[in-house]
Structure formats: C-alpha cells, structure tokens
Short mmCIF file of N, CA and C in Angstrom, two decimals:
data_model
loop_
_atom_site.label_atom_id
_atom_site.label_comp_id
_atom_site.label_asym_id
_atom_site.label_seq_id
_atom_site.Cartn_x
_atom_site.Cartn_y
_atom_site.Cartn_z
N ASN S 1072 111.56 95.60 112.05
CA ASN S 1072 111.26 97.03 111.98
C ASN S 1072 109.76 97.25 111.78
N THR S 1073 109.12 96.43 110.94
CA THR S 1073 107.69 96.58 110.69
C THR S 1073 106.89 96.34 111.96
N VAL S 1074 107.25 95.29 112.71
CA VAL S 1074 106.54 94.99 113.95
C VAL S 1074 106.70 96.17 114.90
N LYS S 1075 107.90 96.73 114.97
CA LYS S 1075 108.15 97.88 115.83
C LYS S 1075 107.27 99.06 115.42
N ASP S 1076 107.15 99.31 114.09
CA ASP S 1076 106.32 100.41 113.60
C ASP S 1076 104.85 100.22 114.00
N ILE S 1077 104.35 99.00 113.84
CA ILE S 1077 102.96 98.72 114.16
C ILE S 1077 102.73 98.88 115.66
N LYS S 1078 103.67 98.36 116.46
CA LYS S 1078 103.54 98.51 117.91
C LYS S 1078 103.60 99.98 118.31
N THR S 1079 104.43 100.76 117.61
CA THR S 1079 104.52 102.19 117.88
C THR S 1079 103.19 102.87 117.61
N VAL S 1080 102.57 102.53 116.47
CA VAL S 1080 101.26 103.10 116.14
C VAL S 1080 100.26 102.74 117.23
N LEU S 1081 100.27 101.49 117.67
CA LEU S 1081 99.35 101.05 118.71
C LEU S 1081 99.59 101.82 120.01
N LYS S 1082 100.87 101.98 120.38
CA LYS S 1082 101.19 102.71 121.62
C LYS S 1082 100.74 104.17 121.53
N VAL S 1083 100.91 104.78 120.36
CA VAL S 1083 100.48 106.17 120.18
C VAL S 1083 98.97 106.26 120.32
N LEU S 1084 98.26 105.31 119.74
CA LEU S 1084 96.80 105.30 119.84
C LEU S 1084 96.36 105.19 121.30
N ILE S 1085 97.02 104.30 122.03
CA ILE S 1085 96.67 104.11 123.44
C ILE S 1085 97.01 105.37 124.23
N LYS S 1086 98.21 105.92 123.99
CA LYS S 1086 98.65 107.12 124.71
C LYS S 1086 97.71 108.29 124.45
N ASP S 1087 97.28 108.45 123.21
CA ASP S 1087 96.39 109.56 122.85
C ASP S 1087 94.94 109.32 123.27
N GLY S 1088 94.68 108.15 123.82
CA GLY S 1088 93.32 107.86 124.24
C GLY S 1088 92.49 107.20 123.16
N CYS S 1089 93.00 107.18 121.93
CA CYS S 1089 92.24 106.58 120.83
C CYS S 1089 92.21 105.07 120.95
N GLY S 1090 93.27 104.50 121.50
CA GLY S 1090 93.37 103.06 121.62
C GLY S 1090 92.34 102.48 122.56
N GLN S 1091 91.74 103.34 123.39
CA GLN S 1091 90.69 102.86 124.28
C GLN S 1091 89.53 102.31 123.46
N LEU S 1092 89.41 102.79 122.24
CA LEU S 1092 88.33 102.34 121.38
C LEU S 1092 88.61 100.96 120.78
N LEU S 1093 89.90 100.52 120.85
CA LEU S 1093 90.24 99.20 120.35
C LEU S 1093 89.88 98.16 121.42
N PRO S 1094 89.28 97.06 121.01
CA PRO S 1094 88.96 96.02 121.99
C PRO S 1094 90.23 95.52 122.68
N PHE S 1095 90.13 95.21 123.96
CA PHE S 1095 91.29 94.77 124.75
C PHE S 1095 91.97 93.57 124.12
N GLU S 1096 91.16 92.61 123.63
CA GLU S 1096 91.74 91.39 123.06
C GLU S 1096 92.57 91.71 121.82
N VAL S 1097 92.23 92.78 121.10
CA VAL S 1097 93.01 93.16 119.92
C VAL S 1097 94.41 93.60 120.34
N LYS S 1098 94.49 94.37 121.42
CA LYS S 1098 95.80 94.82 121.90
C LYS S 1098 96.67 93.62 122.25
N ASP S 1099 96.09 92.66 122.96
CA ASP S 1099 96.84 91.46 123.34
C ASP S 1099 97.24 90.64 122.12
N GLU S 1100 96.30 90.49 121.18
CA GLU S 1100 96.57 89.69 119.99
C GLU S 1100 97.67 90.31 119.14
N LEU S 1101 97.65 91.64 119.00
CA LEU S 1101 98.68 92.30 118.20
C LEU S 1101 100.06 92.03 118.77
N GLU S 1102 100.18 91.99 120.08
CA GLU S 1102 101.47 91.74 120.71
C GLU S 1102 101.93 90.30 120.48
N SER S 1103 100.99 89.37 120.31
CA SER S 1103 101.36 87.97 120.25
C SER S 1103 101.48 87.40 118.83
N TYR S 1104 101.15 88.17 117.81
CA TYR S 1104 101.24 87.63 116.45
C TYR S 1104 102.68 87.33 116.06
N THR S 1105 102.82 86.35 115.21
CA THR S 1105 104.17 85.99 114.76
C THR S 1105 104.70 87.02 113.78
N TRP S 1106 106.01 87.03 113.63
CA TRP S 1106 106.66 87.95 112.69
C TRP S 1106 106.11 87.72 111.28
N ASP S 1107 105.91 86.48 110.90
CA ASP S 1107 105.44 86.17 109.55
C ASP S 1107 104.07 86.78 109.28
N TYR S 1108 103.17 86.62 110.24
CA TYR S 1108 101.82 87.16 110.07
C TYR S 1108 101.86 88.67 109.97
N VAL S 1109 102.61 89.29 110.84
CA VAL S 1109 102.69 90.75 110.84
C VAL S 1109 103.33 91.25 109.55
N ASN S 1110 104.43 90.62 109.14
CA ASN S 1110 105.09 91.06 107.90
C ASN S 1110 104.20 90.87 106.69
N LYS S 1111 103.45 89.79 106.66
CA LYS S 1111 102.55 89.51 105.54
C LYS S 1111 101.40 90.53 105.49
N ASN S 1112 100.99 90.99 106.65
CA ASN S 1112 99.80 91.86 106.75
C ASN S 1112 100.12 93.26 107.26
N LYS S 1113 101.36 93.70 107.15
CA LYS S 1113 101.75 94.96 107.81
C LYS S 1113 100.91 96.16 107.38
N VAL S 1114 100.62 96.30 106.09
CA VAL S 1114 99.83 97.45 105.64
C VAL S 1114 98.38 97.29 106.10
N LYS S 1115 97.86 96.08 106.03
CA LYS S 1115 96.49 95.85 106.51
C LYS S 1115 96.38 96.16 108.00
N ILE S 1116 97.37 95.76 108.78
CA ILE S 1116 97.33 96.01 110.22
C ILE S 1116 97.41 97.51 110.49
N GLU S 1117 98.27 98.21 109.77
CA GLU S 1117 98.35 99.66 109.99
C GLU S 1117 97.04 100.33 109.62
N LEU S 1118 96.44 99.93 108.50
CA LEU S 1118 95.15 100.50 108.11
C LEU S 1118 94.07 100.13 109.14
N TYR S 1119 94.11 98.90 109.61
CA TYR S 1119 93.17 98.45 110.65
C TYR S 1119 93.25 99.39 111.86
N LEU S 1120 94.46 99.67 112.31
CA LEU S 1120 94.65 100.54 113.47
C LEU S 1120 94.18 101.96 113.17
N ARG S 1121 94.53 102.47 112.00
CA ARG S 1121 94.18 103.85 111.65
C ARG S 1121 92.68 104.00 111.35
N GLN S 1122 92.01 102.89 111.07
CA GLN S 1122 90.55 102.91 110.84
C GLN S 1122 89.80 102.50 112.10
N ASN S 1123 90.53 102.38 113.19
CA ASN S 1123 89.94 102.05 114.48
C ASN S 1123 89.21 100.71 114.45
N GLY S 1124 89.76 99.78 113.66
CA GLY S 1124 89.24 98.41 113.66
C GLY S 1124 87.95 98.20 112.89
N VAL S 1125 87.57 99.15 112.02
CA VAL S 1125 86.33 98.97 111.25
C VAL S 1125 86.59 99.08 109.75
N ASP S 1126 85.75 98.39 109.00
CA ASP S 1126 85.73 98.51 107.55
C ASP S 1126 85.31 99.95 107.26
N LEU S 1127 86.15 100.70 106.60
CA LEU S 1127 85.87 102.13 106.41
C LEU S 1127 84.61 102.36 105.59
N LEU S 1128 84.33 101.48 104.64
CA LEU S 1128 83.16 101.67 103.79
C LEU S 1128 81.87 101.28 104.50
N THR S 1129 81.84 100.11 105.14
CA THR S 1129 80.60 99.62 105.75
C THR S 1129 80.44 100.00 107.21
N GLY S 1130 81.54 100.27 107.89
CA GLY S 1130 81.49 100.56 109.31
C GLY S 1130 81.45 99.32 110.18
N GLU S 1131 81.47 98.14 109.57
CA GLU S 1131 81.42 96.90 110.34
C GLU S 1131 82.80 96.60 110.94
N LYS S 1132 82.79 95.95 112.10
CA LYS S 1132 84.02 95.62 112.79
C LYS S 1132 84.82 94.61 111.95
N ILE S 1133 86.12 94.85 111.85
CA ILE S 1133 87.02 93.93 111.15
C ILE S 1133 87.57 92.94 112.17
N ASN S 1134 87.52 91.66 111.83
CA ASN S 1134 88.14 90.64 112.68
C ASN S 1134 89.61 90.56 112.30
N ILE S 1135 90.48 90.96 113.21
CA ILE S 1135 91.92 90.99 112.93
C ILE S 1135 92.48 89.60 112.65
N ASN S 1136 91.76 88.56 113.07
CA ASN S 1136 92.18 87.19 112.80
C ASN S 1136 91.80 86.73 111.39
N GLU S 1137 91.04 87.54 110.69
CA GLU S 1137 90.56 87.15 109.36
C GLU S 1137 90.88 88.23 108.33
N LEU S 1138 92.10 88.75 108.36
CA LEU S 1138 92.49 89.81 107.44
C LEU S 1138 92.46 89.36 105.98
N GLU S 1139 92.49 88.06 105.76
CA GLU S 1139 92.43 87.55 104.38
C GLU S 1139 91.08 87.85 103.73
N LYS S 1140 90.06 88.19 104.52
CA LYS S 1140 88.74 88.53 103.99
C LYS S 1140 88.64 90.00 103.57
N TYR S 1141 89.73 90.73 103.77
CA TYR S 1141 89.75 92.17 103.49
C TYR S 1141 90.82 92.51 102.47
N GLU S 1142 90.57 93.59 101.74
CA GLU S 1142 91.52 94.04 100.72
C GLU S 1142 91.88 95.50 100.95
N ILE S 1143 93.05 95.84 100.47
CA ILE S 1143 93.49 97.23 100.50
C ILE S 1143 92.98 97.85 99.21
N ASP S 1144 92.12 98.82 99.35
CA ASP S 1144 91.51 99.47 98.19
C ASP S 1144 92.05 100.89 98.07
N HIS S 1145 92.27 101.31 96.83
CA HIS S 1145 92.67 102.70 96.59
C HIS S 1145 91.42 103.56 96.63
N ILE S 1146 91.52 104.68 97.31
CA ILE S 1146 90.39 105.59 97.46
C ILE S 1146 90.06 106.25 96.12
N LEU S 1147 91.08 106.79 95.47
CA LEU S 1147 90.87 107.42 94.16
C LEU S 1147 90.86 106.36 93.08
N PRO S 1148 90.06 106.54 92.03
CA PRO S 1148 90.02 105.57 90.94
C PRO S 1148 91.40 105.38 90.30
N ARG S 1149 91.56 104.23 89.66
CA ARG S 1149 92.84 103.90 89.00
C ARG S 1149 93.35 105.05 88.15
N GLY S 1150 94.64 105.28 88.28
CA GLY S 1150 95.27 106.30 87.46
C GLY S 1150 95.27 107.69 88.09
N PHE S 1151 94.54 107.86 89.19
CA PHE S 1151 94.46 109.18 89.82
C PHE S 1151 95.17 109.25 91.16
N GLY S 1152 95.32 108.12 91.82
CA GLY S 1152 95.89 108.11 93.16
C GLY S 1152 97.37 107.81 93.16
N ASP S 1153 97.86 107.44 94.33
CA ASP S 1153 99.25 107.07 94.48
C ASP S 1153 99.30 105.83 95.37
N ASP S 1154 100.49 105.47 95.83
CA ASP S 1154 100.61 104.25 96.63
C ASP S 1154 100.81 104.57 98.11
N SER S 1155 100.45 105.78 98.52
CA SER S 1155 100.61 106.16 99.93
C SER S 1155 99.42 105.67 100.75
N LEU S 1156 99.58 105.67 102.07
CA LEU S 1156 98.46 105.31 102.96
C LEU S 1156 97.32 106.30 102.85
N ASP S 1157 97.61 107.51 102.37
CA ASP S 1157 96.57 108.52 102.18
C ASP S 1157 95.60 108.13 101.06
N ASP S 1158 95.96 107.14 100.25
CA ASP S 1158 95.10 106.70 99.16
C ASP S 1158 94.64 105.25 99.35
N LYS S 1159 94.74 104.75 100.57
CA LYS S 1159 94.36 103.36 100.82
C LYS S 1159 93.39 103.25 101.97
N MET S 1160 92.50 102.26 101.85
CA MET S 1160 91.60 101.92 102.95
C MET S 1160 91.42 100.41 102.96
N LEU S 1161 91.13 99.87 104.13
CA LEU S 1161 90.92 98.44 104.30
C LEU S 1161 89.42 98.18 104.31
N ILE S 1162 88.96 97.42 103.31
CA ILE S 1162 87.53 97.11 103.21
C ILE S 1162 87.36 95.64 102.83
N SER S 1163 86.18 95.12 103.05
CA SER S 1163 85.92 93.71 102.73
C SER S 1163 86.07 93.48 101.23
N LYS S 1164 86.36 92.24 100.88
CA LYS S 1164 86.49 91.89 99.46
C LYS S 1164 85.20 92.18 98.71
N LEU S 1165 84.07 91.89 99.34
CA LEU S 1165 82.77 92.14 98.71
C LEU S 1165 82.57 93.65 98.47
N ALA S 1166 82.88 94.45 99.48
CA ALA S 1166 82.74 95.91 99.34
C ALA S 1166 83.65 96.43 98.23
N ASN S 1167 84.87 95.92 98.18
CA ASN S 1167 85.82 96.36 97.16
C ASN S 1167 85.32 96.01 95.76
N ALA S 1168 84.78 94.82 95.61
CA ALA S 1168 84.26 94.40 94.30
C ALA S 1168 83.08 95.28 93.88
N LYS S 1169 82.21 95.59 94.82
CA LYS S 1169 81.03 96.41 94.49
C LYS S 1169 81.40 97.88 94.24
N LYS S 1170 82.35 98.40 95.00
CA LYS S 1170 82.77 99.79 94.83
C LYS S 1170 83.43 99.98 93.46
N ALA S 1171 84.18 98.97 93.05
CA ALA S 1171 84.86 98.99 91.76
C ALA S 1171 85.75 100.22 91.61
N ASN S 1172 85.68 100.89 90.49
CA ASN S 1172 86.58 102.00 90.17
C ASN S 1172 85.89 103.35 90.41
N ARG S 1173 85.24 103.46 91.59
CA ARG S 1173 84.52 104.69 91.93
C ARG S 1173 85.05 105.28 93.23
N LEU S 1174 84.75 106.53 93.45
CA LEU S 1174 85.03 107.15 94.74
C LEU S 1174 84.10 106.53 95.78
N PRO S 1175 84.51 106.48 97.05
CA PRO S 1175 83.63 105.89 98.06
C PRO S 1175 82.22 106.50 98.08
N LEU S 1176 82.12 107.83 98.06
CA LEU S 1176 80.79 108.45 98.10
C LEU S 1176 80.00 108.23 96.82
N GLN S 1177 80.68 108.06 95.68
CA GLN S 1177 79.95 107.72 94.44
C GLN S 1177 79.29 106.36 94.60
N PHE S 1178 80.04 105.42 95.15
CA PHE S 1178 79.48 104.08 95.37
C PHE S 1178 78.32 104.15 96.36
N ILE S 1179 78.52 104.83 97.48
CA ILE S 1179 77.50 104.90 98.52
C ILE S 1179 76.22 105.54 97.98
N GLU S 1180 76.37 106.62 97.22
CA GLU S 1180 75.20 107.32 96.67
C GLU S 1180 74.46 106.49 95.61
N SER S 1181 75.12 105.47 95.06
CA SER S 1181 74.45 104.61 94.07
C SER S 1181 73.37 103.75 94.74
N GLY S 1182 73.45 103.61 96.08
CA GLY S 1182 72.43 102.85 96.82
C GLY S 1182 72.63 101.34 96.79
N GLU S 1183 73.72 100.87 96.21
CA GLU S 1183 73.97 99.43 96.16
C GLU S 1183 74.22 98.89 97.57
N GLN S 1184 73.74 97.68 97.79
CA GLN S 1184 73.93 97.03 99.08
C GLN S 1184 75.24 96.26 99.10
N ILE S 1185 75.81 96.13 100.29
CA ILE S 1185 76.95 95.24 100.51
C ILE S 1185 76.42 94.16 101.44
N GLY S 1186 76.13 93.00 100.87
CA GLY S 1186 75.47 91.96 101.67
C GLY S 1186 74.10 92.45 102.08
N ASN S 1187 73.82 92.44 103.37
CA ASN S 1187 72.53 92.92 103.89
C ASN S 1187 72.60 94.37 104.33
N HIS S 1188 73.75 94.99 104.12
CA HIS S 1188 74.00 96.32 104.67
C HIS S 1188 73.89 97.40 103.59
N VAL S 1189 73.12 98.44 103.88
CA VAL S 1189 73.07 99.62 103.03
C VAL S 1189 73.84 100.72 103.75
N VAL S 1190 74.87 101.23 103.11
CA VAL S 1190 75.69 102.28 103.70
C VAL S 1190 75.10 103.63 103.32
N THR S 1191 74.99 104.52 104.28
CA THR S 1191 74.51 105.88 103.98
C THR S 1191 75.70 106.83 103.97
N SER S 1192 75.57 107.90 103.20
CA SER S 1192 76.65 108.88 103.15
C SER S 1192 76.86 109.53 104.51
N SER S 1193 75.81 109.76 105.26
CA SER S 1193 75.97 110.40 106.57
C SER S 1193 76.78 109.52 107.53
N GLU S 1194 76.54 108.20 107.50
CA GLU S 1194 77.32 107.27 108.34
C GLU S 1194 78.79 107.29 107.93
N PHE S 1195 79.03 107.24 106.63
CA PHE S 1195 80.40 107.22 106.12
C PHE S 1195 81.13 108.52 106.47
N ILE S 1196 80.48 109.64 106.25
CA ILE S 1196 81.09 110.95 106.55
C ILE S 1196 81.38 111.06 108.04
N TYR S 1197 80.47 110.59 108.87
CA TYR S 1197 80.69 110.60 110.31
C TYR S 1197 81.93 109.78 110.68
N ARG S 1198 82.06 108.57 110.08
CA ARG S 1198 83.23 107.72 110.35
C ARG S 1198 84.52 108.43 109.96
N VAL S 1199 84.53 109.02 108.77
CA VAL S 1199 85.72 109.71 108.27
C VAL S 1199 86.08 110.89 109.17
N GLU S 1200 85.09 111.71 109.50
CA GLU S 1200 85.35 112.88 110.34
C GLU S 1200 85.83 112.47 111.74
N ASN S 1201 85.26 111.39 112.25
CA ASN S 1201 85.66 110.88 113.56
C ASN S 1201 87.13 110.45 113.54
N LEU S 1202 87.54 109.72 112.51
CA LEU S 1202 88.94 109.29 112.39
C LEU S 1202 89.87 110.50 112.25
N TYR S 1203 89.42 111.49 111.51
CA TYR S 1203 90.22 112.71 111.34
C TYR S 1203 90.34 113.46 112.67
N ASP S 1204 89.24 113.59 113.39
CA ASP S 1204 89.26 114.27 114.68
C ASP S 1204 90.17 113.56 115.69
N MET S 1205 90.26 112.24 115.59
CA MET S 1205 91.14 111.47 116.48
C MET S 1205 92.59 111.46 115.98
N LYS S 1206 92.83 112.14 114.86
CA LYS S 1206 94.16 112.23 114.25
C LYS S 1206 94.69 110.87 113.78
N LEU S 1207 93.75 110.00 113.39
CA LEU S 1207 94.14 108.70 112.85
C LEU S 1207 94.35 108.76 111.34
N ILE S 1208 93.73 109.74 110.69
CA ILE S 1208 93.96 109.95 109.26
C ILE S 1208 94.34 111.41 109.02
N SER S 1209 95.06 111.62 107.93
CA SER S 1209 95.52 112.96 107.59
C SER S 1209 94.42 113.78 106.92
N GLN S 1210 94.66 115.08 106.82
CA GLN S 1210 93.75 115.98 106.09
C GLN S 1210 93.62 115.51 104.64
N LYS S 1211 94.76 115.12 104.05
CA LYS S 1211 94.76 114.69 102.65
C LYS S 1211 93.87 113.46 102.45
N LYS S 1212 93.99 112.50 103.36
CA LYS S 1212 93.16 111.29 103.25
C LYS S 1212 91.69 111.63 103.47
N ARG S 1213 91.42 112.47 104.45
CA ARG S 1213 90.05 112.91 104.71
C ARG S 1213 89.45 113.53 103.46
N ASP S 1214 90.21 114.44 102.84
CA ASP S 1214 89.72 115.11 101.64
C ASP S 1214 89.45 114.11 100.51
N ARG S 1215 90.33 113.15 100.35
CA ARG S 1215 90.12 112.13 99.30
C ARG S 1215 88.87 111.31 99.58
N LEU S 1216 88.70 110.90 100.82
CA LEU S 1216 87.54 110.08 101.18
C LEU S 1216 86.22 110.82 100.99
N LEU S 1217 86.24 112.15 101.11
CA LEU S 1217 85.00 112.91 101.05
C LEU S 1217 84.72 113.51 99.67
N LEU S 1218 85.53 113.17 98.67
CA LEU S 1218 85.23 113.61 97.31
C LEU S 1218 83.91 112.97 96.88
N GLU S 1219 83.03 113.77 96.26
CA GLU S 1219 81.69 113.26 95.97
C GLU S 1219 81.47 112.81 94.54
N ASN S 1220 82.21 113.41 93.58
CA ASN S 1220 81.91 113.09 92.19
C ASN S 1220 83.13 113.36 91.31
N ASP S 1221 82.98 113.13 90.01
CA ASP S 1221 84.09 113.30 89.08
C ASP S 1221 84.58 114.74 89.01
N LYS S 1222 83.66 115.69 89.17
CA LYS S 1222 84.07 117.10 89.15
C LYS S 1222 84.96 117.41 90.34
N ASP S 1223 84.57 116.92 91.53
CA ASP S 1223 85.41 117.09 92.73
C ASP S 1223 86.77 116.43 92.53
N LEU S 1224 86.77 115.25 91.93
CA LEU S 1224 88.01 114.53 91.68
C LEU S 1224 88.92 115.34 90.75
N GLU S 1225 88.35 115.88 89.68
CA GLU S 1225 89.12 116.68 88.73
C GLU S 1225 89.73 117.91 89.42
N THR S 1226 88.93 118.58 90.25
CA THR S 1226 89.41 119.75 90.99
C THR S 1226 90.55 119.34 91.93
N PHE S 1227 90.38 118.23 92.63
CA PHE S 1227 91.38 117.73 93.56
C PHE S 1227 92.69 117.42 92.83
N ILE S 1228 92.59 116.73 91.69
CA ILE S 1228 93.78 116.37 90.91
C ILE S 1228 94.48 117.63 90.41
N ASN S 1229 93.72 118.56 89.87
CA ASN S 1229 94.32 119.81 89.36
C ASN S 1229 95.00 120.59 90.48
N GLN S 1230 94.39 120.64 91.66
CA GLN S 1230 94.99 121.34 92.79
C GLN S 1230 96.31 120.68 93.19
N ASN S 1231 96.33 119.34 93.19
CA ASN S 1231 97.56 118.64 93.55
C ASN S 1231 98.65 118.84 92.51
N LEU S 1232 98.27 118.96 91.24
CA LEU S 1232 99.26 119.23 90.20
C LEU S 1232 99.87 120.61 90.42
N VAL S 1233 99.05 121.58 90.79
CA VAL S 1233 99.56 122.92 91.08
C VAL S 1233 100.48 122.87 92.30
N ASP S 1234 100.05 122.15 93.36
CA ASP S 1234 100.87 122.05 94.57
C ASP S 1234 102.23 121.43 94.29
N THR S 1235 102.29 120.41 93.43
CA THR S 1235 103.58 119.73 93.19
C THR S 1235 104.50 120.57 92.32
N ARG S 1236 103.99 121.53 91.60
CA ARG S 1236 104.84 122.40 90.81
C ARG S 1236 105.74 123.28 91.68
N TYR S 1237 105.28 123.53 92.91
CA TYR S 1237 106.03 124.41 93.80
C TYR S 1237 107.06 123.66 94.66
N ILE S 1238 107.06 122.35 94.53
CA ILE S 1238 107.99 121.54 95.34
C ILE S 1238 109.35 121.46 94.66
#
C-alpha cells in the first residue's frame, strides 16, 4: 500500500506538470526500488517528492540513493507541533543539528552556516512559496514554514487552539 501511495504521488506530480522538475533518473529509480527500501523510507520519500527533491532548508539537491544522510525534522519546536506531514520536512543531518529546536526562519536569520552554505531567508521563502504554488505543500505547512519568531509561533498556536474548539 505504501509503494502504491508513493507511486500515486509521483504520478500526480507528473500529471500536474510538477514532476517535470524531478530528474528522469529519479522517476526510474523510484519505480525500481525494493519494497524494503520503500517501506523503510516511505515518509522520507514522500517528503522528498513534496519538496521537489531538495533539502528544504538549504535548497541543495537530495540524493535519493542516500536518504540515510537526511532526517525528518519537525518544523515547529518540540511540544508545539504534531506528527502530520504539515509539520515535517526532510533536511540533512547537519542542517537538523544546527537548526536544533528553532523555527526554520529563526535558524536562517541567525546567520549560521551549514557546511559551506549560508542560507538566506529570501531563498528559503522563495522555495516554500514555489512548493505551495505547485500545490506540493498545504497552506498549513506553508504558514508553519514561514513563521519568523516566537511571537508568530504563539499567535499560530493560539489560532489553532481556537480552530480546534469548533471541531
């Protein structure tokens, strides 16, 4: 079922024209992976597809053959998020360690380097908006990714508490 879901996501991306942005070899490789590999990495593969094959924080291309070098990071700091895909992103282990328990834009604005790469907020915002425009991420995930500081986080959390009261 997981392999079917991942293939469905891939087919939707291709059908919508977004898959054209995925390298051809990635499409072929996804079809040929073993069940074990796909099952072991199903969330990473889905995030990979929804992030258009790039590390969301650095913008660098992710090698789908080396998913062990990447981690699933929660966008919101511990205790504030949930376990949905709207609160997850696939980033390198180094980026995850440096970001620590901060919002993505808080980390980026700190000016810390990831290896030789300095991420700018404008690059990150462009990546996020591009994924949103391609309908690869939801409005909720976009909003989480673009939170800038603790005050924004507090407002976001309070708004979600109000929203869940009506459910």
